[in-house]
Coordinates of C-alpha atoms and ligand atoms in Angstrom, one line a residue:
X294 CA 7.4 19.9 -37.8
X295 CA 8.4 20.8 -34.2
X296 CA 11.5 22.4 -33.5
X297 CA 13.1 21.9 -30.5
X298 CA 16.2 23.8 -28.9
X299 CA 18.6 23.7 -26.2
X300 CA 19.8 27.1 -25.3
X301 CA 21.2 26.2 -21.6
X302 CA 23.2 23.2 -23.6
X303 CA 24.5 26.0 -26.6
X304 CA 26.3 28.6 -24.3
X305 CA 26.7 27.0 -20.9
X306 CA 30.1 24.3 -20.1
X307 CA 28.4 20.8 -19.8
X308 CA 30.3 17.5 -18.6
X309 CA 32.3 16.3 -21.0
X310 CA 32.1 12.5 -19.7
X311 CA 28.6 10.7 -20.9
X312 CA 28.6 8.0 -18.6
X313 CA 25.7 7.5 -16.5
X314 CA 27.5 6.3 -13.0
X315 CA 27.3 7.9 -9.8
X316 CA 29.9 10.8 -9.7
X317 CA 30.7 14.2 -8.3
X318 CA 30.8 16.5 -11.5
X319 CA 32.7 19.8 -11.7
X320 CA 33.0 22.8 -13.7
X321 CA 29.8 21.9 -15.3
X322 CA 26.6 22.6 -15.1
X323 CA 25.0 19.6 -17.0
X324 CA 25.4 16.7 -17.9
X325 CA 24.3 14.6 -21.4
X326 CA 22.4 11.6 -20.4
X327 CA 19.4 9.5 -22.5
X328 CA 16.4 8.7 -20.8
X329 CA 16.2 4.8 -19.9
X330 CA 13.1 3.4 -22.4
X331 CA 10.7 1.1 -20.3
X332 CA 8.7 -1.8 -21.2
X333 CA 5.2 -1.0 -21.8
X334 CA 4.4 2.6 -22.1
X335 CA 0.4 3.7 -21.2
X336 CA -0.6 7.5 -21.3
X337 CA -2.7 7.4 -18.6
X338 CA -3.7 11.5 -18.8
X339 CA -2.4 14.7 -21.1
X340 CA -3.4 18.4 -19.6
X341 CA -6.1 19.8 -22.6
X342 CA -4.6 23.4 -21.5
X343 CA -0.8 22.5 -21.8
X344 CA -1.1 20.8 -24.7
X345 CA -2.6 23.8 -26.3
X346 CA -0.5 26.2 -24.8
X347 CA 2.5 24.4 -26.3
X348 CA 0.4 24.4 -29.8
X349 CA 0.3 20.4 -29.4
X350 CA -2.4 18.5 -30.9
X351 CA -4.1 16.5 -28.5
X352 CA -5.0 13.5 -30.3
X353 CA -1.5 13.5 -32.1
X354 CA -0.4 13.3 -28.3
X355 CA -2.3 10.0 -27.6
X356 CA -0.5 8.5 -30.7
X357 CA 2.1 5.4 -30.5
X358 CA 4.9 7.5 -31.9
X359 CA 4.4 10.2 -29.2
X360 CA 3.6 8.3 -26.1
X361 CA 7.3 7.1 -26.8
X362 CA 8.4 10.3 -26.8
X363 CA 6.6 11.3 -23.0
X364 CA 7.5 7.8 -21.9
X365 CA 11.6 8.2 -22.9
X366 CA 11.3 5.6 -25.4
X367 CA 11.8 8.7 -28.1
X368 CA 13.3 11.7 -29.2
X369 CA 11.9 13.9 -31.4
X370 CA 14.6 16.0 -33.9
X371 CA 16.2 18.2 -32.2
X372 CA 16.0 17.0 -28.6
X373 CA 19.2 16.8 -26.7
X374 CA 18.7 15.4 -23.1
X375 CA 20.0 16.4 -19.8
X376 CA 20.5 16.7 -16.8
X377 CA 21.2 19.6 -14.6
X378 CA 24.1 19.5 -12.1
X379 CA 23.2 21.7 -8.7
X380 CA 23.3 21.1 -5.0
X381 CA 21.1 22.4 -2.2
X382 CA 20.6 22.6 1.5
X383 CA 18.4 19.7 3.0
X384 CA 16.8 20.7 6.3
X385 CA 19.0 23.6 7.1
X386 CA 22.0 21.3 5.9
X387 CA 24.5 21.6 3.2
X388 CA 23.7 18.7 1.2
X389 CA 26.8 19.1 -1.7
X390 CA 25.8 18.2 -5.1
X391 CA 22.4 16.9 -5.9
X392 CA 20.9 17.4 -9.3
X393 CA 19.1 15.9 -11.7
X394 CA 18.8 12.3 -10.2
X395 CA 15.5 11.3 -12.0
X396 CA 14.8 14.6 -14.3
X397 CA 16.0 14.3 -17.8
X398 CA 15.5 17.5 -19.8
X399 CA 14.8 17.5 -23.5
X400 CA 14.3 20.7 -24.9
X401 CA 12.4 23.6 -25.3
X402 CA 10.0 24.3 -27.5
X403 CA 8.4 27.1 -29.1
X404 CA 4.9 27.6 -28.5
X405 CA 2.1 29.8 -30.4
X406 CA 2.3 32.5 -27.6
X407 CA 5.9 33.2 -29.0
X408 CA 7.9 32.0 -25.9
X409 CA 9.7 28.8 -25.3
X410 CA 8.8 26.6 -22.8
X411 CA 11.8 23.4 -21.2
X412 CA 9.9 19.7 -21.5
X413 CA 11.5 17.1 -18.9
X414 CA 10.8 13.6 -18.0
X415 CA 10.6 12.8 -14.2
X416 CA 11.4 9.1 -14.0
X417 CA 13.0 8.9 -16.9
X418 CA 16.2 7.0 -15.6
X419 CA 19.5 7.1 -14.1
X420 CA 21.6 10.2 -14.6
X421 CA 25.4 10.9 -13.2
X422 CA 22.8 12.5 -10.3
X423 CA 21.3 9.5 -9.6
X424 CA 23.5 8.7 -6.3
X425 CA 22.2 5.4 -4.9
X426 CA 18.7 5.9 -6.5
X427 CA 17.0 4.4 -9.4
X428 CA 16.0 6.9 -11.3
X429 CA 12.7 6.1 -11.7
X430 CA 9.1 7.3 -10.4
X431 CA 5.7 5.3 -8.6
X432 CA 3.2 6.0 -10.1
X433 CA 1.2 7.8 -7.0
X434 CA 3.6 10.5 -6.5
X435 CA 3.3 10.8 -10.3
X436 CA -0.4 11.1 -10.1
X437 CA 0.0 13.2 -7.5
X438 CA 2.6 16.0 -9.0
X439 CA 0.3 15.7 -12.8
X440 CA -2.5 16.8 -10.9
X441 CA -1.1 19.3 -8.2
X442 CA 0.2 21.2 -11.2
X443 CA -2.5 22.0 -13.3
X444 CA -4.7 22.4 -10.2
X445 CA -2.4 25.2 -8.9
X446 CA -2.5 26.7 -12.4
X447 CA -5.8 26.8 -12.6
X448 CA -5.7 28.3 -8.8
X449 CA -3.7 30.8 -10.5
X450 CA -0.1 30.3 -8.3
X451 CA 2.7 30.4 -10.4
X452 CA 3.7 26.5 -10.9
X453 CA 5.5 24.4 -13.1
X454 CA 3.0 22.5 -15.4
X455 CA 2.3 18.8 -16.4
X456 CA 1.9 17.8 -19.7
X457 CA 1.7 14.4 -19.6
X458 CA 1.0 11.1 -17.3
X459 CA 2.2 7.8 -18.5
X460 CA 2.7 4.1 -16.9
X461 CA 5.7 2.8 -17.9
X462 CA 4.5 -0.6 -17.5
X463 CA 7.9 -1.3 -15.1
X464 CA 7.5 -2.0 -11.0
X465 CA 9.8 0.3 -8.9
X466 CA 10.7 -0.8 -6.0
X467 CA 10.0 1.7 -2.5
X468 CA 9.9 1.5 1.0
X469 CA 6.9 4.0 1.6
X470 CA 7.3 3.7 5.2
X471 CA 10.9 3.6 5.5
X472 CA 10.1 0.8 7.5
X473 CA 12.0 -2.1 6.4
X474 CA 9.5 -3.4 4.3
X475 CA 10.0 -2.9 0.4
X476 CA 7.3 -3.5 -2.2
X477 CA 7.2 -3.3 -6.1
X478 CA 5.1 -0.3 -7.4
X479 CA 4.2 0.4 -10.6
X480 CA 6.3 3.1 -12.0
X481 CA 5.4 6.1 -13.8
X482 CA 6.9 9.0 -15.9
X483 CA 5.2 13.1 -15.7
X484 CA 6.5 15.4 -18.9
X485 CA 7.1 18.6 -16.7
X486 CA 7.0 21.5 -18.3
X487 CA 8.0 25.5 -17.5
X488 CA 10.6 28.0 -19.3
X489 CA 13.1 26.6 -17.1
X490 CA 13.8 24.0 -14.2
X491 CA 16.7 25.8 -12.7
X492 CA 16.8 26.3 -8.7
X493 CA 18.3 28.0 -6.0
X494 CA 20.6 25.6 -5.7
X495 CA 21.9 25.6 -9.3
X496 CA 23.9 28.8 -8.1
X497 CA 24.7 27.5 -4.8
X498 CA 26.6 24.4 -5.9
X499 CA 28.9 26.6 -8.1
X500 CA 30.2 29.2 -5.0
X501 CA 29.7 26.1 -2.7
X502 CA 33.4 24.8 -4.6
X503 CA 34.4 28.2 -5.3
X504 CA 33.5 28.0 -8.9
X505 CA 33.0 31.7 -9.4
X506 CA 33.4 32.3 -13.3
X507 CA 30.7 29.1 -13.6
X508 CA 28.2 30.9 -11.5
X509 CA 28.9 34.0 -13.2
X510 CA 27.9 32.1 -17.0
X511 CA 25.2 30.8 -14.7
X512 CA 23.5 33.8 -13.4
X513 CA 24.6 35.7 -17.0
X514 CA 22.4 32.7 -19.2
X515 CA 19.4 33.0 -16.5
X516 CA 19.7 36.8 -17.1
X517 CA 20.0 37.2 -20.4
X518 CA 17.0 34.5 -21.4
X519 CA 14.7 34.6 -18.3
X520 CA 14.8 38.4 -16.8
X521 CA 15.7 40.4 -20.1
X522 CA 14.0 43.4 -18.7
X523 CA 17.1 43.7 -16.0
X524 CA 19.4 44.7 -18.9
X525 CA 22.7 43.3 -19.3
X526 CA 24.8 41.5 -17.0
X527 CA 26.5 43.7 -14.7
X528 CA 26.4 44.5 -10.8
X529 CA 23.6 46.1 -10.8
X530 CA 21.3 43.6 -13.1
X531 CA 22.5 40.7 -10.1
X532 CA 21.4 43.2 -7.9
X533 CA 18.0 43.5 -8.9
X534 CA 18.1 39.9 -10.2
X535 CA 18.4 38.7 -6.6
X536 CA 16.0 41.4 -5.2
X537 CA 13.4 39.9 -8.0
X538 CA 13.5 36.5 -6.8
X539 CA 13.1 37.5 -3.4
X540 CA 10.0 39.3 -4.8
X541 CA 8.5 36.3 -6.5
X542 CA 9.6 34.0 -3.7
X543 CA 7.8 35.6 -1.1
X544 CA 4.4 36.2 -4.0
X545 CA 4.5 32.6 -4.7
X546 CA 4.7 31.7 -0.5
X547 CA 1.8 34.6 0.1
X548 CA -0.6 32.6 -2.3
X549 CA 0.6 29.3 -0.8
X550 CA -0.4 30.6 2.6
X551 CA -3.7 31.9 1.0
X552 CA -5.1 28.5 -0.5
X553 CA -4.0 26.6 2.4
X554 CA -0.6 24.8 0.4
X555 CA 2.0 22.8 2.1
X556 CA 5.1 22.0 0.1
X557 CA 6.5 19.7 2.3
X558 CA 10.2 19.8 1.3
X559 CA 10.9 23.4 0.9
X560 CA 14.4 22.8 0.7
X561 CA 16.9 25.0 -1.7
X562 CA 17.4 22.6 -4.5
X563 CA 13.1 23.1 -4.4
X564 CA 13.2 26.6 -5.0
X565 CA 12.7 27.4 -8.4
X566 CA 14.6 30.2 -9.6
X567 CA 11.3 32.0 -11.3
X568 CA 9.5 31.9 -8.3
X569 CA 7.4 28.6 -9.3
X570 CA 5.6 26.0 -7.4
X571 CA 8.0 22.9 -8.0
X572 CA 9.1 19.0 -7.1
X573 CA 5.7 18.4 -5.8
X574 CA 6.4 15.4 -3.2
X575 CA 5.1 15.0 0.3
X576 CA 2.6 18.1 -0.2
X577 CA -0.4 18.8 0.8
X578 CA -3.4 20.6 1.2
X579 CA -4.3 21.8 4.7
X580 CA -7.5 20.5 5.6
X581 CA -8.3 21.6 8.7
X582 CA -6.3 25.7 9.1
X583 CA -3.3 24.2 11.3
X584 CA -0.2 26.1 11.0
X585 CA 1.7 23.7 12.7
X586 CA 0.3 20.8 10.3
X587 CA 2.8 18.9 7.6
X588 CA 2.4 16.7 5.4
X589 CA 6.2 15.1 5.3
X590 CA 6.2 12.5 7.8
X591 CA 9.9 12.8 7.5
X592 CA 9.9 16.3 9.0
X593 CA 7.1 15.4 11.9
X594 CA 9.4 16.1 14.4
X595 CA 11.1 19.3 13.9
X596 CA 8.1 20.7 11.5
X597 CA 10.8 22.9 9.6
X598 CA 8.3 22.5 6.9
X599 CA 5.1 23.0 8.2
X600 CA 2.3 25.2 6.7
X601 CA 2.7 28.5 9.5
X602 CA 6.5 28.2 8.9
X603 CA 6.7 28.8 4.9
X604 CA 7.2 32.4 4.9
X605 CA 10.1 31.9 7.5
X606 CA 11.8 29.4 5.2
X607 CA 11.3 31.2 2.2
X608 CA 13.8 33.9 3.8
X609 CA 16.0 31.6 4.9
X610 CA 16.2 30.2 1.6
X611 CA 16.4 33.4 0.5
X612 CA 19.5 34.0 2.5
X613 CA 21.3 30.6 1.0
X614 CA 20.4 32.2 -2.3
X615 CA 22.5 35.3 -1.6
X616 CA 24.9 33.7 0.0
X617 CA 25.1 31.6 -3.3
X618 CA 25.2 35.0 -5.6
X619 CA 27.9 37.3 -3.0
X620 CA 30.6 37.1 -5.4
X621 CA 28.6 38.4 -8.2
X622 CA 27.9 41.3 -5.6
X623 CA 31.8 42.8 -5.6
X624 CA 31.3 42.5 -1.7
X625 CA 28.4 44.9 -1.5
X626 CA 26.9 43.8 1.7
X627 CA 23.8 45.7 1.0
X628 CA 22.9 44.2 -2.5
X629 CA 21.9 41.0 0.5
X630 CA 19.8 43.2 2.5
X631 CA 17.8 45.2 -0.2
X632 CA 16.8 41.8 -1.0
X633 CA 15.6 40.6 2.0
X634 CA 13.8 43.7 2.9
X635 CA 12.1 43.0 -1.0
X636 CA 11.1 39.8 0.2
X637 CA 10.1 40.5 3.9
X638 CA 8.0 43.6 2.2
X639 CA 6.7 42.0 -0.3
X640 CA 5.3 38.8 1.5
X641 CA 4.0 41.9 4.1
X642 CA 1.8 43.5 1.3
X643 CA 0.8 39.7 -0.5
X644 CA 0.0 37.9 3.0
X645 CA -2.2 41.5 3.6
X646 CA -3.9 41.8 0.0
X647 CA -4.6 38.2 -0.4
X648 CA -6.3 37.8 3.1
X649 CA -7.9 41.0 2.8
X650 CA -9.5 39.7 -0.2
X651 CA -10.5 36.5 0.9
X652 CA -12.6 38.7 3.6
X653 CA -13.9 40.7 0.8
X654 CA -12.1 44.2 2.1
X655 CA -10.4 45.5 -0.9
X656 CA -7.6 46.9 1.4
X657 CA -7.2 46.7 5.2
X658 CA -7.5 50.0 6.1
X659 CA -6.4 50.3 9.4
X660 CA -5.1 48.7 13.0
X661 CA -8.6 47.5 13.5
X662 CA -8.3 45.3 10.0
X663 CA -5.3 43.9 10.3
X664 CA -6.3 42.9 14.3
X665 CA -9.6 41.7 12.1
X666 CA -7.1 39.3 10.2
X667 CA -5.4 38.0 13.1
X668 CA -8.1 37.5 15.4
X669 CA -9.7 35.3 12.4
X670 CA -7.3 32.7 11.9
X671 CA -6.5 32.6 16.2
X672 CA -10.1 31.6 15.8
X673 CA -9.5 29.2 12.8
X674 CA -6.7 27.3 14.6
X675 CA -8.5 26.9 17.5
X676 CA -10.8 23.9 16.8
X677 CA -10.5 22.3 13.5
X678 CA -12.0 24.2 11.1
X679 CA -11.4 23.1 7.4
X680 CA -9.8 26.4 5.8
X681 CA -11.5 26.2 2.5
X682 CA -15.0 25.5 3.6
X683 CA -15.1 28.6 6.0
X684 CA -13.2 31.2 3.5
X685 CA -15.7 29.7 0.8
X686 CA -18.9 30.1 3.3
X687 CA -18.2 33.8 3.8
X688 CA -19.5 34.8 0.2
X689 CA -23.0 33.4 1.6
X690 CA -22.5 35.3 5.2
X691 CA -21.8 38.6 3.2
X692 CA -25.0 38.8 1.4
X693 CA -27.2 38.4 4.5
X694 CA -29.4 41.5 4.7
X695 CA -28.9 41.5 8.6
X696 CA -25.5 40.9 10.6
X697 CA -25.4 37.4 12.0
X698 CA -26.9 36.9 15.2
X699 CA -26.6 33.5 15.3
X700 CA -23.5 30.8 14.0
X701 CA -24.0 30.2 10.1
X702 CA -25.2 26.6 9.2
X703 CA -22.8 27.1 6.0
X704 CA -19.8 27.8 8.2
X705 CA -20.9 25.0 10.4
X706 CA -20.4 22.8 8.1
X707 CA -16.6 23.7 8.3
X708 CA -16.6 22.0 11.8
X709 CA -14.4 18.6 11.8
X710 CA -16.4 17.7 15.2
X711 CA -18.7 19.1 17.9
X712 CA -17.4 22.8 19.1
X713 CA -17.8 24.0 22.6
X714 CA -20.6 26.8 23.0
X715 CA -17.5 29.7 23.8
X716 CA -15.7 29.1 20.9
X717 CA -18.9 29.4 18.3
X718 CA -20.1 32.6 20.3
X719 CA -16.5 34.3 19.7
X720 CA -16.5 32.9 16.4
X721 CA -20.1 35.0 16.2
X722 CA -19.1 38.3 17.3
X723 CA -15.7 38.6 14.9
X724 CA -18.5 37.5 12.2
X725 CA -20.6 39.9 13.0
X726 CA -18.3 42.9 13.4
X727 CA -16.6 41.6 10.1
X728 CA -20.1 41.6 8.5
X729 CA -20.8 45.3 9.4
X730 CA -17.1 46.5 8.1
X731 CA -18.0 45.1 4.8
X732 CA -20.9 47.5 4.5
X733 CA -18.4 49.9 4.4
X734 CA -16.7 48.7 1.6
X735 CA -19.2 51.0 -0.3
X736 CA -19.8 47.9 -3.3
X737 CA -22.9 45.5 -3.0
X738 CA -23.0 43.1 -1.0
X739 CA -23.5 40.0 -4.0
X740 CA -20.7 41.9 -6.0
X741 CA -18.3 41.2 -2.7
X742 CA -19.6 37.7 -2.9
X743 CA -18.7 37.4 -6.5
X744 CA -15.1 38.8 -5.6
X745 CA -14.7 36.7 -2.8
X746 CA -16.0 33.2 -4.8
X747 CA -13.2 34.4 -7.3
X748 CA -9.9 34.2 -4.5
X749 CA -12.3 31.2 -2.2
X750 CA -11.9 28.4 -4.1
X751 CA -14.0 25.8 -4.1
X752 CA -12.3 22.9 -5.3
X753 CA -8.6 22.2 -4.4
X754 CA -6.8 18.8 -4.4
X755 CA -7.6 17.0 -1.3
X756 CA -4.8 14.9 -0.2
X757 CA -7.4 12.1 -0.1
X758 CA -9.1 12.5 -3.2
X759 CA -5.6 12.5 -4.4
X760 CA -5.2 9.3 -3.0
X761 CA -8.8 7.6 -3.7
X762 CA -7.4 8.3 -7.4
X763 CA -4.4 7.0 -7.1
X764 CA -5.8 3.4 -5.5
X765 CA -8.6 3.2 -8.0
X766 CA -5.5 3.8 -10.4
X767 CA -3.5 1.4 -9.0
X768 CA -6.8 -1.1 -9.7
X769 CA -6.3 -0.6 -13.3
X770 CA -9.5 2.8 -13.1
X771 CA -7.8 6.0 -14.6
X772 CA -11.2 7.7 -14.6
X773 CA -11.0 9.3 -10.7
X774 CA -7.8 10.9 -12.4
X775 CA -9.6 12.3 -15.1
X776 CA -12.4 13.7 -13.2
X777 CA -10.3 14.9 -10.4
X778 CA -8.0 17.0 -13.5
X779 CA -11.6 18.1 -14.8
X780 CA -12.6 19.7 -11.4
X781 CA -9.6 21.3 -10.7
X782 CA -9.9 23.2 -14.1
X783 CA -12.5 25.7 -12.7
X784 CA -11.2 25.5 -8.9
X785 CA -13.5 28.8 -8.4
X786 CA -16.9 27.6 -10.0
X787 CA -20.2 25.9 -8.6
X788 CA -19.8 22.9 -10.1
X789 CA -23.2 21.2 -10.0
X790 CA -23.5 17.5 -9.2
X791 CA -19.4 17.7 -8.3
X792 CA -20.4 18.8 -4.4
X793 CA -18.7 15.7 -3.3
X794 CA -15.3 17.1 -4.4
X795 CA -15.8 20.5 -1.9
X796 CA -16.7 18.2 1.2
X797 CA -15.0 18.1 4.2
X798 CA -12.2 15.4 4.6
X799 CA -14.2 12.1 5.6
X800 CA -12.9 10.9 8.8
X801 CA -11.8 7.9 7.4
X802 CA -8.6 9.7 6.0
X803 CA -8.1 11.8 9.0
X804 CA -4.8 9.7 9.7
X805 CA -4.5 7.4 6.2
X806 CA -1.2 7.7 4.7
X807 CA -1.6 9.4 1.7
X808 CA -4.5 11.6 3.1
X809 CA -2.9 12.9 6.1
X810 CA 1.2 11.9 6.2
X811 CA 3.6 11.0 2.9
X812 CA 6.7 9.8 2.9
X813 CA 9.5 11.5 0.9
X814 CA 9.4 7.7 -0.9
X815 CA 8.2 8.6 -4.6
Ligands
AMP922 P1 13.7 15.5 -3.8 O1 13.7 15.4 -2.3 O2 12.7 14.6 -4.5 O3 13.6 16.9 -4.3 O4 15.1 14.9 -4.3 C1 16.3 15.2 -3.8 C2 17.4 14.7 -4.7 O5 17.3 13.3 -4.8 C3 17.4 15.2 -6.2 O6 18.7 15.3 -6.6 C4 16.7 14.1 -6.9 O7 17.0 14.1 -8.3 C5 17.2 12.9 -6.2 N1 16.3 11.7 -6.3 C6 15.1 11.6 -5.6 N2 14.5 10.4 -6.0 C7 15.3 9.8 -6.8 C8 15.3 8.6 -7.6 N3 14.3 7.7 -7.4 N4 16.3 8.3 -8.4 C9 17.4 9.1 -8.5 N5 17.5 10.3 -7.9 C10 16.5 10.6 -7.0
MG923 MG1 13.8 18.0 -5.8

């Protein structure tokens, strides 16, 4: 028998009206809603691993009775779904209240590892959130955020998870170009799951109306359950409360910067509180190393969002968080800047370890290193070079008994088109100085490779392979899904006969939508 619990529902002030309309709703920091059922629900994929972790059997999982339950139809004992009320800032703009619009949480439950873990529907249905929306989900974006999730867990970056993928059987209606032309889709609803969904912007909507003793139960319930080891609420624990998020922030953006992941929308009410990846929308996975590159079509212009200007945004975000926490600080000015400097160190010594590792160095060890680092991604953004092909080829350079002394076939591979003569000669002497600083690293040269295949992936989610599933799902074929889940399990391994899933983007989806722009449409 599964038991589950509400513990943000117990001992925080929820809305006291159930109805589901469109409304602006203070003092509270929730609201009790029920998901919408829909007409034909289809589990089109479960995560083996979640399913586990949460001590779920997988077949029971494929069963009528529980297909209802991931599809909103159902609620098991003990379930009490909500939504959560918070606000955020939407390209550098104070967007007022947001929450939950589509997200319907319904409860936590404990798994075999002893901890408890939040399930929530996206695209469950309306909320008091919902604004002019629907509440629902397309199924491509739901494809897309099932697999994203497991595939960064299994790239090891701190992520919310994905249970479950099911068709509702239901068309939603979008207009994927904002373009005036608006088609039926069918609809879709992921089972999220993570020890809690709560964001930036869950604190900033309370001090955004001056709801100071709201924040306060806030920050004392994220405390108390999610950072026991800062002891109890006091000054000091928001202190170092704030100063840890900065810390995980700036990890999680380090390892986003080190696979080559663009989050697309990294606005406040997208910044989970724990430091995980989450609201996977218009993401995407550079190809080709472009720091300038995004995937949001809806932020082309300005590029707020863009892969080189993560780090940037994650202090900025930062900032709106401790704006958001300042009265908890008693006016101590410096509680804000401890926290900055945390996350300005820390993404300092991530953005060093993780690119020093990815080069094989276990540390860089001086001026020369670092310059070693710089000069190598100059070199990457120069011509298009596709990031994960060249970081993955240097495992192959490094065991070479001899320096290079001429371009690598493996790293030409990387190319996306011809390359003039000067750049493949510069590229050749930073290889070849890199190669003889790795002899120095005092470790053989096929145990470097074996570090460096472990922090190289291989395999990451494509944006079109994303998208090949998604329109061989739409044909009624969830098998590219399945495989696609199945490779990104083991992200770092050969996996023979799979070679097709490393390649190079074909040029075909060089500028497809899906492959290369998303809207924010999902
Ligand atoms: P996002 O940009 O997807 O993070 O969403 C921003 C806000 O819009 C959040 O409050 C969402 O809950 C809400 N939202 C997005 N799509 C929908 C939808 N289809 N129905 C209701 N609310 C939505
Ligand atoms: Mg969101």
């Amino acid at each position: 028998m599964l038991h589950f619990t509400s513990r943000f529902i117990d001992s925080t002030p929820g809305d006291p009206l159930s109805d589901t309309r469109s409304r602006q709703v203070h003092g509270a920091l929730w609201s009790r809603v029920q998901p919408t059922p829909v007409s034909a629900p289809r589990l089109v994929a479960l995560s083996p691993e979640m399913a586990k972790l949460l001590g779920l059997d997988e077949e029971a999982l494929r069963s009528e009775a529980w297909v209802r339950v991931l599809s909103g139809n159902a609620l098991e004992p003990g379930m009490v779904p909500y939504a959560a009320n918070y606000g955020g800032h939407q390209f550098g703009q104070w967007a007022g209240q947001l929450g939950d619009g589509r997200a319907i949480g319904l409860g936590e439950l404990r798994a075999p590892d002893g901890r408890l873990y939040e399930l929530q529907l996206k695209g469950a249905g309306r909320t008091p959130y919902s604004r002019r929306a629907d509440g629902r989900a397309v199924l491509r974006s739901s494809i897309r955020e099932f697999l994203c999730s497991e595939a960064m867990h299994h790239l090891g970056v701190p992520t919310t998870r994905a249970l479950s993928l099911v068709a509702s059987g239901d068309a939603v209606v979008r207009d994927m170009f904002y373009d005036g032309h608006p088609q039926e889709e069918p609809g879709a609803i992921v089972c999220r799951v993570a020890p809690t969904f709560l964001r930036f912007g869950n604190f900033e909507l309370c001090t955004s109306r001056g709801e100071v003793s709201l924040l306060k139960q806030l920050a004392d319930y994220t405390l108390t359950h999610f950072f026991p080891e800062l002891g109890p609420p006091s000054k000091e624990a928001y202190a170092a409360f704030f100063s840890e998020v900065a810390r995980r922030t700036a990890k999680l953006i380090a390892h986003w910067q080190a696979v080559g992941f663009v989050h697309g929308v990294m606005n406040t009410d997208n910044m989970s509180i724990l430091g995980l990846t989450i609201d996977y929308g218009p993401y995407g996975w550079v190809d080709d190393f472009d720091p300038d590159w995004t995937p949001n079509t809806t932020d082309a212009e300005h590029g707020r969002y863009r892969f080189g200007n993560q780090p940037a945004i994650g202090m900025w975000n930062i900032e709106r968080l401790a704006v958001a926490l300042m009265p908890l600080f008693e006016g101590d000015e410096s509680v804000f800047q401890a926290g900055l400097l945390e996350y300005q160190r820390t993404l300092n010594t991530e953005m060093t370890a993780r690119y020093a590792a990815k080069l094989g160095l276990s540390t860089l060890v001086d001026d020369a290193d670092v310059e070693r680092v710089n000069a190598c991604l100059a070199w990457l953004a120069q011509e298009e070079t596709d990031m994960t092909l060249f970081f993955r080829g240097l495992s192959r350079v490094v065991v070479a008994p001899t320096a290079p002394t001429v371009f690598p076939d493996v790293l030409r591979e990387a190319f996306y088109g011809p390359v003039p003569e000067p750049h493949l000669a510069r590229g050749l002497q930073w290889l070849t100085s890199w190669w003889e600083r790795t002899r120095r690293e005092g470790a053989d040269p096929a145990e470097l490779a074996r570090r460096m295949d472990a922090v190289n992936p291989k395999y990451v989610l494509r944006n079109y392979l994303a998208q090949e599933a998604i329109d061989a799902a739409h044909e009624g074929d969830d098998s590219k899904v399945h495989l696609l889940l199945d490779v990104m399990r083991r992200p770092f391994d050969e996996q023979p006969g799979r070679e097709t899933y490393a390649a190079r983007r074909p040029d075909w989806a060089r500028s497809k939508p899906g492959c290369s722009a998303l809207s924010c449409s999902s």
